[in-house]
């Protein structure tokens, strides 16, 4: 049995969690900065980093307390190394490194995107292979997992991420940050056929969401106020989710993956789930909403499966140039 303390600070959530064997969540603690950033319409990196500093020690203490264990019971510390905001990542990474020295526990640095997919292992018995659709505020990727933590990227956005498109369109509509939950809710009472926003045609399994955002902007310029916000939200959502579902189903056919796994903040979207469940020829799995958006349980899970695969070689060494990263090399610029 291996107990991991997970730490996550890649954006605007300060999170710590205790997870056993990559699946059994003993505690999942989090302080969200959303209210603080809302007045700016998005995350302000400098403010986010300072807030992480304020909260991180208390959140780690709370995660241990809620799990009913002490630092002596931990086998390893896991933290996010990237992608994310460098200033915020550095807070979690520095604290994890210090605790690793002070408590004499190994440190395992994990990739945030892999961790999002690992959220699907929490409190379940899911096993690879599967096709994962990762849709967050910063990324939209189709990944073929043949192993617990290793995947081949077979498609990704060529411009905006799906969550980013939701946040930008919400802003145009005068809705609060983050835009995803607000649009999801409004769209439920809207007519999705009223504004036929375009789905971009992109080669292969890649996506593009900047066109639909511009189409909403052009439409608003012509509309008189008060805007039919529900219909606009539903029509925008139909275009974005329609593209995600179409490419995911094509990729499932191509890979012949026996399951589809959803991950990331946009995986909490009710219309995406409804569409995937009704149209997919294979089972569709998605995390409970608290594990879709940023959390530290997924980080602890990713570390466990990474250590199972790579053994001692995945343990971060202080003389090996420990570092955080804002983007993956494979990400398009
Ligand atoms: O995974 P996440 O918490 O952070 C990143 O790693 O980016 O994702 C945050 C994104 C935001 O863009 C937010 O608007 C979106 O997920 N989101 C949603 C929903 N809940 C969160 N998008 C659509 N529908 C939702 N219900
Ligand atoms: Zn995330």
Coordinates of C-alpha atoms and ligand atoms in Angstrom, one line a residue:
X1 CA 0.0 0.0 0.0
X2 CA 1.4 3.4 -1.0
X3 CA 0.1 6.7 0.4
X4 CA 0.7 9.9 -1.7
X5 CA 0.4 13.6 -0.8
X6 CA -0.6 15.4 -4.0
X7 CA 0.0 19.2 -4.4
X8 CA -1.5 21.2 -7.3
X9 CA -1.0 24.9 -8.0
X10 CA -0.9 25.2 -11.8
X11 CA -3.5 27.9 -12.1
X12 CA -6.1 29.4 -9.6
X13 CA -6.8 26.4 -7.3
X14 CA -4.5 25.7 -4.3
X15 CA -5.0 22.0 -3.7
X16 CA -3.7 19.1 -1.5
X17 CA -4.9 15.6 -1.3
X18 CA -4.1 12.2 0.2
X19 CA -4.6 9.2 -2.1
X20 CA -3.7 5.5 -1.5
X21 CA -2.5 3.4 -4.4
X22 CA -3.6 6.0 -7.0
X23 CA -7.3 5.3 -6.5
X24 CA -8.5 5.5 -2.9
X25 CA -9.1 9.2 -2.0
X26 CA -8.7 9.8 1.7
X27 CA -8.9 13.6 1.5
X28 CA -9.3 16.2 -1.3
X29 CA -8.8 19.8 -0.1
X30 CA -8.9 23.0 -2.1
X31 CA -9.1 26.7 -1.9
X32 CA -10.4 28.3 -5.1
X33 CA -9.4 31.8 -6.1
X34 CA -12.2 32.2 -8.6
X35 CA -14.0 35.0 -6.6
X36 CA -10.7 37.0 -6.5
X37 CA -10.0 36.8 -10.2
X38 CA -13.7 37.3 -11.3
X39 CA -13.4 41.1 -11.1
X40 CA -10.6 41.0 -13.7
X41 CA -12.5 38.6 -16.0
X42 CA -9.7 36.0 -15.8
X43 CA -6.8 34.7 -13.8
X44 CA -4.1 37.3 -13.0
X45 CA -0.9 35.2 -12.6
X46 CA 0.9 37.5 -10.1
X47 CA -2.1 37.6 -7.8
X48 CA -2.6 33.8 -8.2
X49 CA 1.0 33.1 -7.1
X50 CA 0.7 35.2 -4.0
X51 CA -2.6 33.6 -3.0
X52 CA -1.1 30.1 -3.4
X53 CA 1.7 31.2 -1.0
X54 CA -0.9 32.3 1.6
X55 CA -3.0 29.1 1.4
X56 CA -0.6 26.2 0.7
X57 CA 0.6 25.3 4.1
X58 CA -2.9 25.4 5.6
X59 CA -4.3 23.3 2.8
X60 CA -1.6 20.6 3.2
X61 CA -2.2 20.5 7.0
X62 CA -5.9 20.2 6.3
X63 CA -5.5 17.3 3.8
X64 CA -3.5 15.3 6.4
X65 CA -6.0 16.1 9.1
X66 CA -9.0 15.1 7.0
X67 CA -7.3 11.9 6.0
X68 CA -6.6 11.1 9.6
X69 CA -2.8 10.6 9.0
X70 CA 0.5 12.3 9.8
X71 CA 3.4 13.1 7.5
X72 CA 5.1 9.9 8.8
X73 CA 2.4 7.9 7.0
X74 CA 3.2 9.4 3.6
X75 CA 5.3 7.3 1.2
X76 CA 5.8 10.0 -1.4
X77 CA 5.0 13.6 -2.3
X78 CA 3.5 14.4 -5.7
X79 CA 3.4 17.8 -7.4
X80 CA 2.5 19.4 -10.7
X81 CA 5.5 20.5 -12.7
X82 CA 3.5 21.9 -15.7
X83 CA 2.0 22.9 -18.0
X84 CA 0.5 25.9 -16.2
X85 CA 1.5 29.4 -15.0
X86 CA 5.2 29.4 -14.1
X87 CA 4.8 31.6 -11.0
X88 CA 2.0 29.6 -9.5
X89 CA 3.7 26.2 -10.4
X90 CA 6.8 27.4 -8.6
X91 CA 4.9 27.8 -5.3
X92 CA 3.7 24.3 -5.2
X93 CA 6.9 22.9 -6.6
X94 CA 9.1 24.7 -4.0
X95 CA 6.9 23.6 -1.1
X96 CA 6.9 20.0 -2.3
X97 CA 10.6 20.1 -2.7
X98 CA 11.1 21.5 0.8
X99 CA 8.7 19.0 2.4
X100 CA 10.5 16.2 0.5
X101 CA 13.8 17.3 2.2
X102 CA 12.3 17.9 5.6
X103 CA 10.2 14.7 5.8
X104 CA 12.8 12.6 3.9
X105 CA 10.2 11.5 1.4
X106 CA 10.6 11.0 -2.4
X107 CA 9.3 13.7 -4.7
X108 CA 7.5 12.8 -7.9
X109 CA 6.8 15.6 -10.4
X110 CA 3.8 15.0 -12.7
X111 CA 2.4 16.4 -15.9
X112 CA -0.9 18.3 -15.3
X113 CA -2.6 17.0 -18.4
X114 CA -1.8 13.3 -17.6
X115 CA -3.1 14.0 -14.1
X116 CA -6.4 15.3 -15.5
X117 CA -6.9 11.9 -17.2
X118 CA -5.8 10.1 -14.1
X119 CA -8.8 11.7 -12.3
X120 CA -10.7 8.9 -13.9
X121 CA -8.8 6.3 -11.8
X122 CA -10.0 7.9 -8.5
X123 CA -12.5 5.7 -6.6
X124 CA -12.9 3.5 -9.7
X125 CA -11.3 0.4 -11.3
X126 CA -10.7 1.9 -14.7
X127 CA -7.8 0.4 -16.7
X128 CA -6.2 1.3 -20.1
X129 CA -6.5 1.0 -23.1
X130 CA -8.9 3.9 -23.8
X131 CA -9.2 7.1 -25.9
X132 CA -9.1 10.2 -23.7
X133 CA -10.7 13.6 -24.6
X134 CA -9.0 16.2 -22.4
X135 CA -10.7 19.5 -22.5
X136 CA -9.6 22.2 -20.0
X137 CA -9.1 25.9 -19.9
X138 CA -5.7 25.6 -21.5
X139 CA -5.8 22.4 -23.6
X140 CA -8.0 20.3 -25.9
X141 CA -6.4 17.0 -26.8
X142 CA -7.3 13.5 -28.0
X143 CA -5.0 11.0 -26.5
X144 CA -4.7 7.3 -27.0
X145 CA -3.8 5.6 -23.7
X146 CA -2.3 2.1 -24.0
X147 CA -0.8 2.4 -20.5
X148 CA -1.9 4.1 -17.2
X149 CA 0.2 7.2 -17.7
X150 CA 1.5 7.2 -21.2
X151 CA -0.4 8.3 -24.3
X152 CA 0.0 9.2 -27.9
X153 CA -1.5 12.6 -28.8
X154 CA -3.6 12.0 -31.9
X155 CA -5.3 15.4 -32.1
X156 CA -5.3 18.8 -30.5
X157 CA -6.6 22.4 -30.9
X158 CA -4.8 24.5 -33.4
X159 CA -5.8 27.7 -31.6
X160 CA -8.1 28.3 -28.5
X161 CA -8.8 25.5 -26.0
X162 CA -12.4 24.5 -25.6
X163 CA -12.6 26.0 -22.0
X164 CA -10.9 29.1 -23.2
X165 CA -13.6 29.5 -25.9
X166 CA -16.3 29.1 -23.3
X167 CA -14.6 31.7 -21.1
X168 CA -14.1 34.2 -23.9
X169 CA -17.7 33.9 -25.2
X170 CA -19.0 34.2 -21.6
X171 CA -17.2 37.5 -21.3
X172 CA -18.7 38.7 -24.6
X173 CA -22.1 37.8 -23.2
X174 CA -21.4 39.6 -19.9
X175 CA -21.4 36.4 -17.9
X176 CA -19.0 35.9 -14.9
X177 CA -15.6 34.0 -15.1
X178 CA -15.3 31.1 -15.5
X179 CA -17.7 31.0 -18.4
X180 CA -18.1 27.2 -18.8
X181 CA -20.5 26.6 -15.9
X182 CA -22.5 29.8 -16.7
X183 CA -23.0 28.9 -20.4
X184 CA -23.8 25.3 -19.5
X185 CA -26.6 26.5 -17.2
X186 CA -28.1 29.1 -19.5
X187 CA -28.0 26.8 -22.5
X188 CA -30.4 24.4 -20.8
X189 CA -33.3 26.8 -21.4
X190 CA -32.1 28.1 -24.9
X191 CA -32.8 27.1 -28.5
X192 CA -29.6 25.7 -29.9
X193 CA -30.8 25.9 -33.5
X194 CA -31.5 29.7 -33.4
X195 CA -28.0 30.8 -34.4
X196 CA -26.2 28.3 -36.7
X197 CA -22.6 29.1 -35.5
X198 CA -20.0 27.2 -37.7
X199 CA -18.0 24.2 -36.7
X200 CA -14.5 24.7 -38.1
X201 CA -13.2 22.2 -40.7
X202 CA -9.8 21.1 -39.6
X203 CA -7.8 18.2 -40.9
X204 CA -7.5 14.9 -39.1
X205 CA -8.4 14.9 -35.4
X206 CA -7.4 18.5 -34.6
X207 CA -9.8 21.1 -33.4
X208 CA -10.2 24.9 -33.9
X209 CA -12.4 27.1 -31.7
X210 CA -11.4 30.6 -32.5
X211 CA -13.8 30.8 -35.5
X212 CA -16.9 30.1 -33.5
X213 CA -15.8 32.8 -30.9
X214 CA -15.5 35.4 -33.7
X215 CA -18.9 34.3 -35.2
X216 CA -20.5 35.0 -31.8
X217 CA -18.9 38.4 -31.7
X218 CA -20.1 39.3 -35.2
X219 CA -23.6 38.1 -34.4
X220 CA -23.7 40.2 -31.2
X221 CA -22.6 43.3 -33.2
X222 CA -25.8 42.9 -35.3
X223 CA -28.2 42.0 -32.5
X224 CA -30.3 44.6 -30.5
X225 CA -30.2 44.4 -26.8
X226 CA -31.5 42.8 -24.7
X227 CA -29.7 39.8 -26.2
X228 CA -31.4 36.4 -26.2
X229 CA -28.5 35.1 -24.0
X230 CA -30.0 31.6 -23.5
X231 CA -30.3 31.0 -27.3
X232 CA -26.8 32.4 -27.9
X233 CA -25.3 30.2 -25.2
X234 CA -27.1 27.1 -26.5
X235 CA -26.1 27.8 -30.1
X236 CA -22.5 28.4 -29.2
X237 CA -22.4 25.3 -27.0
X238 CA -23.9 23.2 -29.8
X239 CA -21.1 24.2 -32.2
X240 CA -18.2 23.5 -29.7
X241 CA -19.6 20.3 -28.2
X242 CA -20.7 19.1 -31.7
X243 CA -17.1 19.5 -32.9
X244 CA -15.6 17.7 -29.8
X245 CA -18.1 14.8 -30.1
X246 CA -17.6 14.4 -33.9
X247 CA -13.8 14.2 -33.7
X248 CA -13.8 12.0 -30.6
X249 CA -16.1 9.5 -32.2
X250 CA -13.9 9.5 -35.4
X251 CA -10.8 9.0 -33.3
X252 CA -12.4 6.1 -31.4
X253 CA -13.1 4.4 -34.8
X254 CA -9.6 5.0 -35.9
X255 CA -7.9 3.7 -32.7
X256 CA -10.6 1.0 -32.1
X257 CA -10.3 2.0 -28.4
X258 CA -12.7 0.0 -26.3
X259 CA -13.6 3.0 -24.0
X260 CA -13.8 6.8 -24.2
X261 CA -12.6 8.7 -21.1
X262 CA -13.4 12.5 -20.6
X263 CA -11.2 14.7 -18.5
X264 CA -10.6 18.4 -17.6
X265 CA -12.9 21.2 -16.6
X266 CA -15.1 21.0 -19.7
X267 CA -15.7 17.3 -19.0
X268 CA -18.1 18.7 -16.3
X269 CA -20.3 20.0 -19.1
X270 CA -23.8 18.5 -19.0
X271 CA -24.4 18.6 -22.8
X272 CA -21.0 17.0 -23.6
X273 CA -21.8 14.1 -21.3
X274 CA -25.3 13.7 -22.7
X275 CA -24.1 13.7 -26.3
X276 CA -21.2 11.4 -25.7
X277 CA -23.4 8.9 -23.8
X278 CA -26.1 8.9 -26.4
X279 CA -23.8 8.7 -29.5
X280 CA -20.8 6.7 -28.5
X281 CA -20.7 3.0 -29.6
X282 CA -18.4 2.2 -26.6
X283 CA -18.7 3.0 -22.9
X284 CA -18.0 6.6 -21.9
X285 CA -16.4 7.3 -18.5
X286 CA -16.0 10.7 -16.8
X287 CA -14.9 11.9 -13.4
X288 CA -17.3 13.4 -10.8
X289 CA -17.4 17.2 -11.2
X290 CA -14.9 17.9 -8.3
X291 CA -12.3 15.7 -10.1
X292 CA -13.0 17.3 -13.6
X293 CA -11.7 20.7 -12.6
X294 CA -8.2 21.2 -11.0
X295 CA -7.6 19.2 -7.9
X296 CA -4.7 17.4 -6.2
X297 CA -6.1 13.9 -6.0
X298 CA -5.5 13.5 -9.7
X299 CA -1.9 14.6 -9.1
X300 CA -1.4 12.0 -6.4
X301 CA -2.9 9.3 -8.7
X302 CA -0.7 10.2 -11.6
X303 CA 2.4 10.0 -9.4
X304 CA 1.4 6.5 -8.2
X305 CA 0.9 5.1 -11.7
X306 CA 4.1 6.8 -12.9
X307 CA 6.1 5.2 -10.0
X308 CA 4.5 1.8 -10.8
X309 CA 5.7 2.1 -14.4
X310 CA 9.1 3.8 -14.0
X311 CA 10.2 2.7 -10.5
X312 CA 12.8 4.8 -8.7
X313 CA 13.8 6.6 -12.0
X314 CA 10.8 8.9 -11.7
X315 CA 11.9 10.3 -8.3
X316 CA 13.0 13.9 -8.7
X317 CA 16.7 14.5 -7.8
X318 CA 17.7 17.9 -6.5
X319 CA 20.9 17.9 -8.5
X320 CA 19.1 17.1 -11.8
X321 CA 17.9 20.6 -12.5
X322 CA 14.4 20.4 -11.0
X323 CA 12.2 22.7 -13.0
X324 CA 8.6 23.7 -13.9
X325 CA 7.3 24.3 -17.4
X326 CA 4.6 26.5 -18.9
X327 CA 4.0 24.4 -22.0
X328 CA 4.7 20.9 -23.2
X329 CA 7.2 20.6 -26.1
X330 CA 4.4 18.8 -28.1
X331 CA 2.0 21.7 -27.6
X332 CA 1.4 23.9 -30.6
X333 CA 2.4 27.5 -30.2
Ligands
LIG1 O1 -9.3 21.7 -15.9 P1 -9.6 23.1 -15.4 O2 -10.1 23.2 -14.1 O3 -8.3 24.0 -15.5 C1 -7.3 24.0 -16.5 O4 -6.4 23.1 -16.4 O5 -7.5 24.8 -17.4 O6 -10.6 23.7 -16.5 C2 -11.1 25.0 -16.4 C3 -12.0 25.3 -17.6 C4 -12.5 26.7 -17.6 O7 -12.3 27.2 -18.9 C5 -14.0 26.5 -17.4 O8 -14.8 27.5 -18.0 C6 -14.3 25.2 -17.9 O9 -13.1 24.4 -17.6 N1 -15.5 24.5 -17.4 C7 -16.6 24.2 -18.1 C8 -17.6 23.7 -17.2 N2 -17.0 23.7 -15.9 C9 -15.7 24.2 -16.1 N3 -16.8 24.3 -19.4 C10 -18.0 23.9 -19.9 N4 -19.0 23.5 -19.1 C11 -18.8 23.3 -17.8 N5 -19.8 22.8 -17.0
LIG2 ZN1 -6.3 21.7 -15.2

